[in-house]
Tab-separated table of C-alpha atoms in Angstrom:
chain	number	residue	atom	x	y	z
J	5	MET	CA	72.676	94.861	138.484
J	6	ALA	CA	69.433	96.609	139.448
J	7	ALA	CA	71.355	99.778	140.302
J	8	ARG	CA	73.089	99.671	136.933
J	9	ALA	CA	69.765	99.238	135.130
J	10	THR	CA	68.293	102.182	137.071
J	11	THR	CA	71.283	104.329	136.146
J	12	PHE	CA	70.966	103.336	132.488
J	13	TYR	CA	67.227	104.063	132.484
J	14	GLY	CA	67.862	107.483	134.025
J	15	LEU	CA	70.427	108.295	131.350
J	16	PHE	CA	68.018	107.146	128.651
J	17	LEU	CA	65.258	109.456	129.937
J	18	THR	CA	67.689	112.341	130.363
J	19	SER	CA	68.904	112.002	126.766
J	20	LEU	CA	65.349	111.801	125.470
J	21	GLN	CA	64.381	114.874	127.495
J	22	LEU	CA	67.315	116.811	126.035
J	23	LEU	CA	66.065	116.081	122.545
J	24	LEU	CA	62.488	117.006	123.336
J	25	THR	CA	63.275	120.264	125.127
J	26	CYS	CA	66.103	121.751	123.091
J	27	HIS	CA	65.306	124.017	120.163
J	28	VAL	CA	67.131	122.751	117.097
J	29	THR	CA	67.249	124.912	113.982
J	30	PHE	CA	68.852	124.265	110.609
J	31	ALA	CA	70.047	127.062	108.371
J	32	ALA	CA	70.452	125.878	104.785
J	33	GLY	CA	73.354	127.284	102.851
J	34	GLY	CA	75.857	127.613	105.677
J	35	LYS	CA	77.030	130.387	107.950
J	36	TRP	CA	80.144	132.575	108.227
J	37	ASP	CA	81.614	133.692	111.570
J	38	LEU	CA	84.514	136.082	112.111
J	39	LEU	CA	86.757	134.679	114.860
J	40	LEU	CA	89.518	137.279	115.098
J	41	SER	CA	89.886	140.580	113.277
J	42	ASN	CA	93.686	140.467	113.460
J	43	VAL	CA	95.840	137.382	113.981
J	44	GLY	CA	99.001	139.388	113.319
J	45	ILE	CA	100.077	137.548	110.170
J	46	SER	CA	98.504	136.607	106.856
J	47	ALA	CA	97.800	132.882	107.162
J	48	MET	CA	99.544	131.580	104.046
J	49	HIS	CA	99.853	128.105	105.605
J	50	MET	CA	97.751	126.410	108.312
J	51	GLN	CA	97.979	123.003	109.982
J	52	LEU	CA	95.647	121.524	112.600
J	53	LEU	CA	97.535	119.710	115.362
J	54	PRO	CA	96.324	116.735	117.436
J	55	ASN	CA	95.838	118.949	120.522
J	56	ASP	CA	93.225	121.065	118.697
J	57	ARG	CA	95.560	123.953	118.002
J	58	VAL	CA	96.441	125.375	114.610
J	59	VAL	CA	99.881	126.504	113.496
J	60	MET	CA	99.785	129.358	110.960
J	61	PHE	CA	102.679	131.011	109.143
J	62	ASP	CA	103.488	133.203	106.148
J	63	ARG	CA	107.014	134.303	105.125
J	64	THR	CA	109.881	135.932	106.973
J	65	ASN	CA	110.712	138.514	104.283
J	66	PHE	CA	107.298	140.169	104.103
J	67	GLY	CA	108.579	142.929	106.401
J	68	PRO	CA	107.358	143.486	109.987
J	69	SER	CA	104.091	141.730	110.832
J	70	ASN	CA	101.370	142.950	113.200
J	71	ILE	CA	102.369	140.783	116.167
J	72	SER	CA	105.582	141.050	118.190
J	73	LEU	CA	107.801	138.199	119.245
J	74	PRO	CA	107.584	137.486	123.001
J	75	ASN	CA	109.999	138.817	125.616
J	76	GLY	CA	111.539	141.388	123.302
J	77	ASN	CA	113.087	138.723	121.091
J	78	CYS	CA	114.176	139.567	117.562
J	79	ARG	CA	115.190	137.611	114.492
J	80	ASN	CA	118.627	138.619	113.238
J	81	ASN	CA	119.331	137.617	109.629
J	82	PRO	CA	121.865	139.685	107.664
J	83	GLN	CA	120.836	137.808	104.493
J	84	ASP	CA	117.224	139.010	104.637
J	85	ALA	CA	116.691	141.618	101.938
J	86	VAL	CA	113.728	143.203	103.763
J	87	SER	CA	114.223	142.958	107.535
J	88	LYS	CA	117.709	142.095	108.696
J	89	ILE	CA	116.504	142.602	112.275
J	90	ASP	CA	112.852	141.712	112.759
J	91	CYS	CA	111.209	141.723	116.195
J	92	THR	CA	107.839	140.554	114.864
J	93	ALA	CA	106.462	137.023	114.443
J	94	HIS	CA	105.731	135.319	111.139
J	95	SER	CA	104.105	132.286	112.699
J	96	ILE	CA	101.423	131.914	115.358
J	97	GLU	CA	99.611	129.173	117.239
J	98	TYR	CA	95.826	129.469	117.317
J	99	LYS	CA	93.999	127.770	120.197
J	100	VAL	CA	90.571	126.712	118.951
J	101	GLU	CA	88.933	126.259	122.350
J	102	SER	CA	89.779	129.730	123.685
J	103	ASN	CA	89.930	131.556	120.334
J	104	THR	CA	93.341	132.996	121.248
J	105	ILE	CA	96.735	133.202	119.581
J	106	ARG	CA	100.377	133.279	120.648
J	107	PRO	CA	103.408	134.232	118.524
J	108	LEU	CA	105.930	131.625	117.400
J	109	THR	CA	109.502	132.055	116.182
J	110	VAL	CA	110.385	130.729	112.757
J	111	GLN	CA	113.921	131.575	111.672
J	112	SER	CA	113.946	130.704	107.970
J	113	ASN	CA	111.659	131.603	105.086
J	114	THR	CA	108.633	129.296	104.957
J	115	TRP	CA	107.088	130.930	101.889
J	116	CYS	CA	105.481	128.171	99.790
J	117	SER	CA	107.137	125.441	101.815
J	118	SER	CA	105.455	122.070	102.300
J	119	GLY	CA	104.849	119.704	105.164
J	120	SER	CA	102.862	116.984	106.866
J	121	LEU	CA	102.197	115.570	110.317
J	122	ARG	CA	104.241	112.639	111.565
J	123	PRO	CA	102.402	109.685	113.142
J	124	ASP	CA	103.317	111.055	116.590
J	125	GLY	CA	101.664	114.418	115.824
J	126	PHE	CA	104.845	116.402	115.144
J	127	LEU	CA	104.545	118.843	112.250
J	128	VAL	CA	107.397	118.577	109.745
J	129	GLN	CA	107.705	121.533	107.345
J	130	THR	CA	110.367	121.482	104.656
J	131	GLY	CA	111.865	123.880	102.139
J	132	GLY	CA	110.751	127.371	101.250
J	133	ASP	CA	112.411	130.365	99.645
J	134	ARG	CA	115.975	131.661	99.885
J	135	ASP	CA	117.398	130.816	103.344
J	136	GLY	CA	114.623	128.250	103.838
J	137	GLU	CA	115.091	126.224	100.661
J	138	LEU	CA	117.189	123.436	102.253
J	139	LYS	CA	115.717	123.646	105.748
J	140	ALA	CA	113.536	121.211	107.610
J	141	ARG	CA	111.528	122.397	110.608
J	142	THR	CA	109.623	120.522	113.282
J	143	PHE	CA	106.945	121.651	115.687
J	144	SER	CA	105.968	119.447	118.641
J	145	PRO	CA	102.427	120.114	119.964
J	146	CYS	CA	102.229	121.111	123.625
J	147	ASP	CA	99.654	122.378	126.112
J	148	ASP	CA	101.939	124.590	128.210
J	149	ASN	CA	102.674	127.211	125.510
J	150	GLU	CA	106.386	126.404	125.673
J	151	CYS	CA	106.801	124.653	122.317
J	152	ASP	CA	108.196	126.433	119.272
J	153	TRP	CA	109.743	125.750	115.886
J	154	VAL	CA	112.989	123.741	115.753
J	155	GLU	CA	115.048	124.242	112.587
J	156	ILE	CA	117.288	121.623	110.969
J	157	ASN	CA	120.016	122.946	108.692
J	158	ASN	CA	120.514	121.020	105.454
J	159	GLY	CA	117.561	118.818	106.248
J	160	LEU	CA	117.012	118.486	102.491
J	161	ALA	CA	119.373	117.353	99.733
J	162	ARG	CA	117.823	119.590	97.074
J	163	ARG	CA	116.292	123.056	97.037
J	164	ARG	CA	112.531	122.572	97.551
J	165	TRP	CA	110.137	125.441	96.848
J	166	TYR	CA	106.501	124.668	95.893
J	167	SER	CA	107.057	120.946	96.513
J	168	SER	CA	104.576	118.485	98.045
J	169	ASN	CA	105.011	116.247	101.092
J	170	HIS	CA	103.186	113.032	101.936
J	171	ILE	CA	103.458	110.822	104.999
J	172	LEU	CA	104.390	107.209	104.196
J	173	PRO	CA	103.411	104.020	106.045
J	174	ASP	CA	106.848	103.771	107.690
J	175	GLY	CA	106.535	107.291	109.145
J	176	LYS	CA	108.943	108.943	106.736
J	177	GLN	CA	107.874	111.748	104.421
J	178	ILE	CA	108.365	111.809	100.685
J	179	ILE	CA	109.013	115.272	99.219
J	180	ILE	CA	108.146	115.590	95.540
J	181	GLY	CA	109.028	118.248	92.996
J	182	GLY	CA	109.248	121.979	93.466
J	183	GLN	CA	110.355	124.806	91.228
J	184	ARG	CA	112.841	123.378	88.695
J	185	GLN	CA	113.200	120.202	90.750
J	186	PHE	CA	112.176	117.111	88.786
J	187	SER	CA	112.908	114.606	91.531
J	188	TYR	CA	111.842	113.387	94.947
J	189	GLU	CA	113.577	112.695	98.241
J	190	PHE	CA	112.783	111.550	101.760
J	191	PHE	CA	112.832	113.047	105.232
J	192	PRO	CA	114.565	111.967	107.342
J	193	LYS	CA	117.178	111.343	104.689
J	194	THR	CA	117.742	107.780	103.552
J	195	THR	CA	121.156	106.299	102.895
J	196	SER	CA	121.069	105.337	99.216
J	197	PRO	CA	120.056	107.154	97.161
J	198	ASN	CA	118.102	109.960	98.811
J	199	VAL	CA	117.298	111.902	95.625
J	200	ILE	CA	115.556	110.083	92.768
J	201	ASP	CA	114.833	111.612	89.376
J	202	LEU	CA	111.185	111.710	88.307
J	203	PRO	CA	110.985	112.460	84.543
J	204	PHE	CA	107.200	112.869	84.825
J	205	LEU	CA	107.762	116.246	86.500
J	206	ALA	CA	109.944	117.463	83.621
J	207	GLU	CA	107.393	116.201	81.098
J	208	THR	CA	104.588	118.179	82.754
J	209	ASN	CA	106.565	121.409	83.015
J	210	ASP	CA	105.437	123.870	80.339
J	211	ARG	CA	108.266	126.350	79.866
J	212	GLY	CA	107.483	129.773	81.279
J	213	GLU	CA	104.179	128.652	82.812
J	214	GLU	CA	105.295	126.846	85.998
J	215	ASN	CA	102.060	124.900	86.041
J	216	ASN	CA	103.276	121.742	87.754
J	217	LEU	CA	104.198	123.283	91.106
J	218	TYR	CA	102.758	121.723	94.267
J	219	PRO	CA	101.861	118.417	92.555
J	220	TYR	CA	98.887	116.612	94.079
J	221	VAL	CA	100.007	113.466	95.921
J	222	PHE	CA	97.829	110.737	97.449
J	223	LEU	CA	98.741	107.350	98.908
J	224	ASN	CA	96.760	104.687	97.059
J	225	THR	CA	95.307	101.558	98.650
J	226	ASP	CA	97.957	99.428	96.896
J	227	GLY	CA	100.776	101.352	98.591
J	228	ASN	CA	101.761	103.347	95.513
J	229	LEU	CA	101.497	107.118	95.157
J	230	PHE	CA	99.041	108.823	92.819
J	231	ILE	CA	100.784	111.974	91.550
J	232	PHE	CA	98.994	114.613	89.474
J	233	ALA	CA	100.717	117.571	87.809
J	234	ASN	CA	99.552	119.987	85.103
J	235	ASN	CA	96.879	117.840	83.434
J	236	ARG	CA	98.363	114.370	83.772
J	237	ALA	CA	98.903	111.733	86.440
J	238	ILE	CA	100.930	108.635	87.232
J	239	LEU	CA	100.973	105.926	89.881
J	240	LEU	CA	104.465	105.853	91.379
J	241	ASP	CA	106.042	102.807	93.005
J	242	TYR	CA	108.380	104.831	95.207
J	243	VAL	CA	109.857	101.694	96.810
J	244	ASN	CA	111.260	100.436	93.510
J	245	ASN	CA	111.486	103.900	91.927
J	246	LYS	CA	109.365	103.129	88.878
J	247	VAL	CA	106.087	104.258	87.349
J	248	ALA	CA	103.454	101.581	87.947
J	249	LYS	CA	100.767	103.192	85.770
J	250	THR	CA	100.344	106.190	83.483
J	251	TYR	CA	96.911	107.777	83.294
J	252	PRO	CA	95.414	109.605	80.300
J	253	ALA	CA	95.540	113.394	80.254
J	254	ILE	CA	92.427	115.311	81.263
J	255	PRO	CA	90.417	116.094	78.107
J	256	GLY	CA	90.877	119.644	76.881
J	257	GLY	CA	94.549	119.914	77.782
J	258	ASP	CA	94.196	122.843	80.213
J	259	PRO	CA	96.577	122.790	83.205
J	260	ARG	CA	94.991	122.202	86.622
J	261	ILE	CA	97.937	123.238	88.795
J	262	LEU	CA	99.247	126.583	90.074
J	263	ALA	CA	100.246	128.712	87.078
J	264	PHE	CA	101.715	132.180	86.593
J	265	ARG	CA	100.393	134.059	83.561
J	266	LYS	CA	101.677	137.603	83.468
J	267	ARG	CA	99.060	140.336	83.238
J	268	THR	CA	96.563	138.369	81.161
J	269	PHE	CA	93.671	138.059	83.658
J	270	VAL	CA	92.114	135.312	81.545
J	271	LYS	CA	88.938	133.688	82.848
J	272	ALA	CA	89.577	130.709	85.095
J	273	LEU	CA	88.364	127.225	84.205
J	274	ASP	CA	84.841	126.285	85.279
J	275	THR	CA	85.262	122.526	84.994
J	276	CYS	CA	86.581	119.798	87.259
J	277	ALA	CA	87.649	116.230	86.511
J	278	ARG	CA	87.478	112.960	88.450
J	279	ILE	CA	88.903	109.503	87.866
J	280	LYS	CA	88.728	106.085	89.553
J	281	ILE	CA	92.428	105.386	89.673
J	282	ASN	CA	92.131	101.635	90.344
J	283	ASP	CA	89.779	100.863	87.431
J	284	GLU	CA	91.122	98.494	84.811
J	285	ASP	CA	90.838	101.245	82.199
J	286	PRO	CA	90.651	104.501	84.193
J	287	GLN	CA	89.233	107.513	82.353
J	288	TRP	CA	88.589	111.108	83.391
J	289	THR	CA	85.041	112.405	83.712
J	290	VAL	CA	84.828	116.181	83.260
J	291	GLU	CA	82.042	118.080	85.028
J	292	LYS	CA	80.995	121.717	84.938
J	293	MET	CA	81.228	123.671	88.195
J	294	PRO	CA	78.757	126.403	89.215
J	295	ARG	CA	81.426	129.038	88.556
J	296	ALA	CA	84.991	129.542	87.380
J	297	ARG	CA	87.611	129.364	90.135
J	298	VAL	CA	91.397	129.644	90.379
J	299	MET	CA	93.623	129.750	93.509
J	300	GLY	CA	90.800	128.112	95.439
J	301	ASP	CA	91.049	125.681	98.342
J	302	MET	CA	89.456	122.230	98.458
J	303	THR	CA	88.664	120.693	101.843
J	304	LEU	CA	87.580	117.078	102.239
J	305	LEU	CA	84.791	116.855	104.813
J	306	PRO	CA	84.173	113.884	107.135
J	307	ASN	CA	81.079	112.737	105.239
J	308	GLY	CA	82.980	112.528	101.941
J	309	ASP	CA	81.750	115.806	100.479
J	310	VAL	CA	84.289	118.313	99.183
J	311	LEU	CA	84.144	122.039	99.954
J	312	LEU	CA	85.455	124.415	97.268
J	313	ILE	CA	86.189	127.802	98.795
J	314	ASN	CA	88.237	131.000	98.294
J	315	GLY	CA	90.053	132.145	95.146
J	316	GLY	CA	89.213	134.275	92.128
J	317	SER	CA	87.544	133.729	88.789
J	318	ALA	CA	90.126	135.473	86.580
J	319	GLY	CA	93.884	135.826	86.391
J	320	SER	CA	96.333	133.530	88.148
J	321	ALA	CA	98.586	133.115	91.157
J	322	ALA	CA	101.560	135.436	91.869
J	323	TRP	CA	101.782	139.088	92.855
J	324	GLU	CA	98.872	141.256	91.696
J	325	LEU	CA	97.763	138.749	89.036
J	326	GLY	CA	94.367	137.624	90.397
J	327	ARG	CA	91.011	139.281	89.713
J	328	GLU	CA	87.294	138.841	90.414
J	329	PRO	CA	87.228	137.229	93.897
J	330	VAL	CA	84.888	134.288	94.341
J	331	PHE	CA	82.854	134.788	97.515
J	332	VAL	CA	80.517	131.788	97.137
J	333	PRO	CA	81.623	128.370	98.449
J	334	ASP	CA	80.486	125.325	96.492
J	335	LEU	CA	79.861	121.916	97.989
J	336	TYR	CA	80.577	118.845	95.860
J	337	HIS	CA	78.569	115.683	96.603
J	338	PRO	CA	80.577	112.903	94.881
J	339	GLU	CA	77.889	110.251	95.390
J	340	ASN	CA	75.132	112.217	93.638
J	341	PRO	CA	74.280	111.657	89.969
J	342	VAL	CA	76.151	113.708	87.353
J	343	ASN	CA	74.757	117.250	86.977
J	344	SER	CA	73.431	117.249	90.544
J	345	ARG	CA	76.671	117.101	92.503
J	346	PHE	CA	77.249	120.795	93.188
J	347	GLU	CA	75.496	122.913	95.816
J	348	SER	CA	76.192	126.639	96.170
J	349	LEU	CA	76.324	127.964	99.727
J	350	ASN	CA	76.098	131.375	101.394
J	351	PRO	CA	78.775	133.853	100.285
J	352	ASN	CA	81.594	135.373	102.282
J	353	THR	CA	82.251	139.130	102.249
J	354	ILE	CA	86.068	138.960	102.499
J	355	PRO	CA	88.117	138.485	99.316
J	356	ARG	CA	90.369	135.462	99.784
J	357	MET	CA	92.781	135.536	96.856
J	358	TYR	CA	96.399	134.405	96.433
J	359	HIS	CA	97.846	132.863	99.612
J	360	SER	CA	94.513	132.128	101.289
J	361	THR	CA	93.903	128.885	103.176
J	362	ALA	CA	91.109	126.675	104.490
J	363	ILE	CA	91.345	123.638	106.795
J	364	LEU	CA	88.847	121.407	108.595
J	365	LEU	CA	88.612	121.716	112.379
J	366	ARG	CA	87.649	118.819	114.643
J	367	ASP	CA	84.216	120.300	115.386
J	368	GLY	CA	83.291	120.336	111.682
J	369	ARG	CA	83.841	124.028	111.011
J	370	VAL	CA	86.208	125.080	108.234
J	371	LEU	CA	88.826	127.596	109.344
J	372	VAL	CA	89.531	130.210	106.667
J	373	GLY	CA	92.362	132.739	106.653
J	374	GLY	CA	95.032	134.481	104.652
J	375	SER	CA	95.076	136.305	101.294
J	376	ASN	CA	98.030	138.450	100.357
J	377	PRO	CA	98.634	138.945	96.629
J	378	HIS	CA	101.462	141.423	97.325
J	379	GLY	CA	105.205	141.094	97.756
J	380	PHE	CA	104.932	142.656	101.224
J	381	TYR	CA	102.249	143.453	103.789
J	382	ASN	CA	100.094	146.035	102.040
J	383	PHE	CA	96.915	147.346	103.675
J	384	THR	CA	96.042	150.521	101.744
J	385	GLY	CA	95.747	151.726	98.179
J	386	VAL	CA	95.589	148.251	96.621
J	387	LEU	CA	92.827	146.190	95.067
J	388	PHE	CA	92.989	143.365	97.630
J	389	PRO	CA	94.690	144.465	100.879
J	390	THR	CA	96.708	142.001	102.938
J	391	GLU	CA	94.191	140.054	105.002
J	392	LEU	CA	94.760	139.437	108.719
J	393	ARG	CA	91.204	138.384	109.621
J	394	CYS	CA	90.447	134.769	110.456
J	395	GLY	CA	86.994	133.196	110.340
J	396	VAL	CA	85.091	129.943	110.023
J	397	PHE	CA	82.483	128.565	107.692
J	398	ARG	CA	79.958	125.969	108.796
J	399	GLU	CA	77.692	124.264	106.311
J	400	VAL	CA	74.785	123.698	108.758
J	401	GLU	CA	74.387	124.978	112.268
J	402	ALA	CA	72.161	123.698	115.019
J	403	TYR	CA	72.987	124.132	118.640
J	404	SER	CA	71.353	124.152	122.022
J	405	ASP	CA	72.335	124.657	125.642
J	406	PRO	CA	70.108	122.284	127.634
J	407	PRO	CA	70.190	122.197	131.438
J	408	SER	CA	73.053	120.253	132.964
J	409	PRO	CA	71.914	116.744	133.911
J	410	ALA	CA	73.218	115.157	137.109
J	411	LEU	CA	74.695	111.780	136.324
J	412	ALA	CA	74.872	108.830	138.699
J	413	SER	CA	78.456	109.728	139.578
J	414	GLY	CA	77.178	112.931	141.141
J	415	LYS	CA	79.187	115.124	138.777
J	416	GLY	CA	77.260	117.755	136.865
J	417	VAL	CA	78.022	117.624	133.150
J	418	SER	CA	76.951	120.310	130.712
J	419	PHE	CA	76.470	119.588	127.039
J	420	ARG	CA	76.593	122.003	124.146
J	421	PHE	CA	75.523	120.684	120.773
J	422	ALA	CA	77.418	122.509	118.038
J	423	PHE	CA	76.296	120.589	115.004
J	424	ALA	CA	78.353	121.947	112.133
J	425	GLY	CA	76.972	119.656	109.485
J	426	PHE	CA	79.270	116.746	110.153
J	427	TRP	CA	80.671	116.421	113.676
J	428	LEU	CA	79.389	116.952	117.183
J	429	ARG	CA	81.442	119.050	119.536
J	430	ARG	CA	80.761	118.138	123.142
J	431	ALA	CA	82.113	120.203	126.026
J	432	GLU	CA	81.940	118.505	129.399
J	433	ALA	CA	83.567	118.675	132.814
J	434	SER	CA	86.055	115.934	131.985
J	435	LYS	CA	87.983	116.620	128.793
J	436	ALA	CA	86.646	113.648	126.865
J	437	PRO	CA	87.431	113.388	123.146
J	438	ARG	CA	84.931	114.805	120.680
J	439	CYS	CA	82.476	112.486	118.979
J	440	HIS	CA	82.447	111.838	115.253
J	441	LEU	CA	79.482	111.991	112.970
J	442	GLY	CA	78.562	108.968	110.944
J	443	THR	CA	76.494	110.843	108.366
J	444	ARG	CA	75.290	114.365	107.658
J	445	CYS	CA	72.037	113.776	109.551
J	446	SER	CA	73.144	111.815	112.589
J	447	PHE	CA	75.598	112.020	115.407
J	448	GLY	CA	76.570	109.918	118.389
J	449	LEU	CA	76.740	111.007	122.019
J	450	ARG	CA	79.115	108.932	124.137
J	451	LEU	CA	77.548	108.130	127.503
J	452	LEU	CA	76.684	104.746	129.036
J	453	GLY	CA	74.349	101.988	127.936
J	454	SER	CA	73.517	100.663	124.498
J	455	ILE	CA	70.354	102.218	123.054
J	456	CYS	CA	69.932	104.585	120.109
J	457	VAL	CA	67.156	107.148	120.522
J	458	LYS	CA	65.951	108.552	117.208
J	459	PHE	CA	64.227	111.926	117.084
J	460	GLY	CA	63.554	113.222	113.604
J	461	VAL	CA	66.846	113.286	111.739
J	462	VAL	CA	68.886	113.582	114.927
J	463	VAL	CA	70.229	110.361	116.434
J	464	VAL	CA	71.615	110.218	119.959
J	465	LYS	CA	73.196	107.040	121.231
J	466	VAL	CA	73.196	106.330	124.928
J	467	GLY	CA	76.207	104.055	124.846
J	468	LEU	CA	79.713	103.515	123.564
J	469	GLY	CA	80.349	103.914	119.867
J	470	HIS	CA	78.117	105.670	117.368
J	471	CYS	CA	74.626	105.316	115.985
J	472	GLY	CA	74.462	104.564	112.288
């Protein structure tokens, strides 16, 4: 018991010393870092996997990419209008820890497909364009660089392009909508029936506008699905195939979903709307954003804030139809009072227009890639060249490399604090899982014992769990 107390006391002093000796700096407004100048493809889609790797992919009929398939392999598809024989990759795996990539082989067109992770960590990606419209694909995470895409022919019952997937409590995925598809189905397929009509999708489809593609889908706390398309929403009881609730339209009537407006370059909307979907009488509240934005990406951060990033401020989606890139990210604080919820952060220098992406990494950084508003890879003589660069944005950065303390076990452990606003990334000799942040101004350090040491706004816990 005395030895354990001595060990605990030593750890306590070591942790306190780390806080007192390290130089912690905070840079308001965030920071941009370029990770790789060329990942070989334009990252139209990205998905973080449980093993801290990211799968990226674009489309197979863009023409040859900038990264070759391994071992001299080639994709042979006589139906491809662009590259019937293509020896280049259109999907890659990005390893966060080493900042390296490796090519993957996807056989069918994943352009504007949709997907979600299964409970076991497998990525399921369904649909796409042309030869990919009825396909399902799976990717099983691995650490030996041997895993690759597996394709399932006729994995879908209906053509799905611009549809939305959501994982369900039983592990299945529901696949909703898509271009000219006013229905939903399940993967893996169910026995009866597998395709169910959803009139709401037809009702929200403005002819010639295609402004209900990629409907927003969220699993509600009551087990039903909140589905938003165009400017309206419903609560769907997918078990009994009926609408449980219909919500009012967003005031103003403007569509809030991907739209194609040919050669108009109209100014994008500069408002956003929010609703408490479980209120007895739910109503939309419309707020003004710091700037107009279309084709942007919204990333939910671990502390509940929402990052708005990428896109343009005029025009629309589709080839060559976007204008006026938005370089400034905006942070939305949902708990703040109205008119004080938005915070503008430091700008990027890379236009991220149509087909750009942003996802949250486990260390709190936001990975940003893609942008290709052209029918093919196009790097010269165009307004916004195809973008192969990949970078990260971090809202706040504070890091230090203190000396390596010697723990009671005799093993030297080195710590690197990479405080990206929300999470703590800890690298140590044993590959322990990363710690989570409880709030924007505190983080927990998993060691031994049970004391929280507070130093300014930084909280380190010497013990299991997290400091509040």
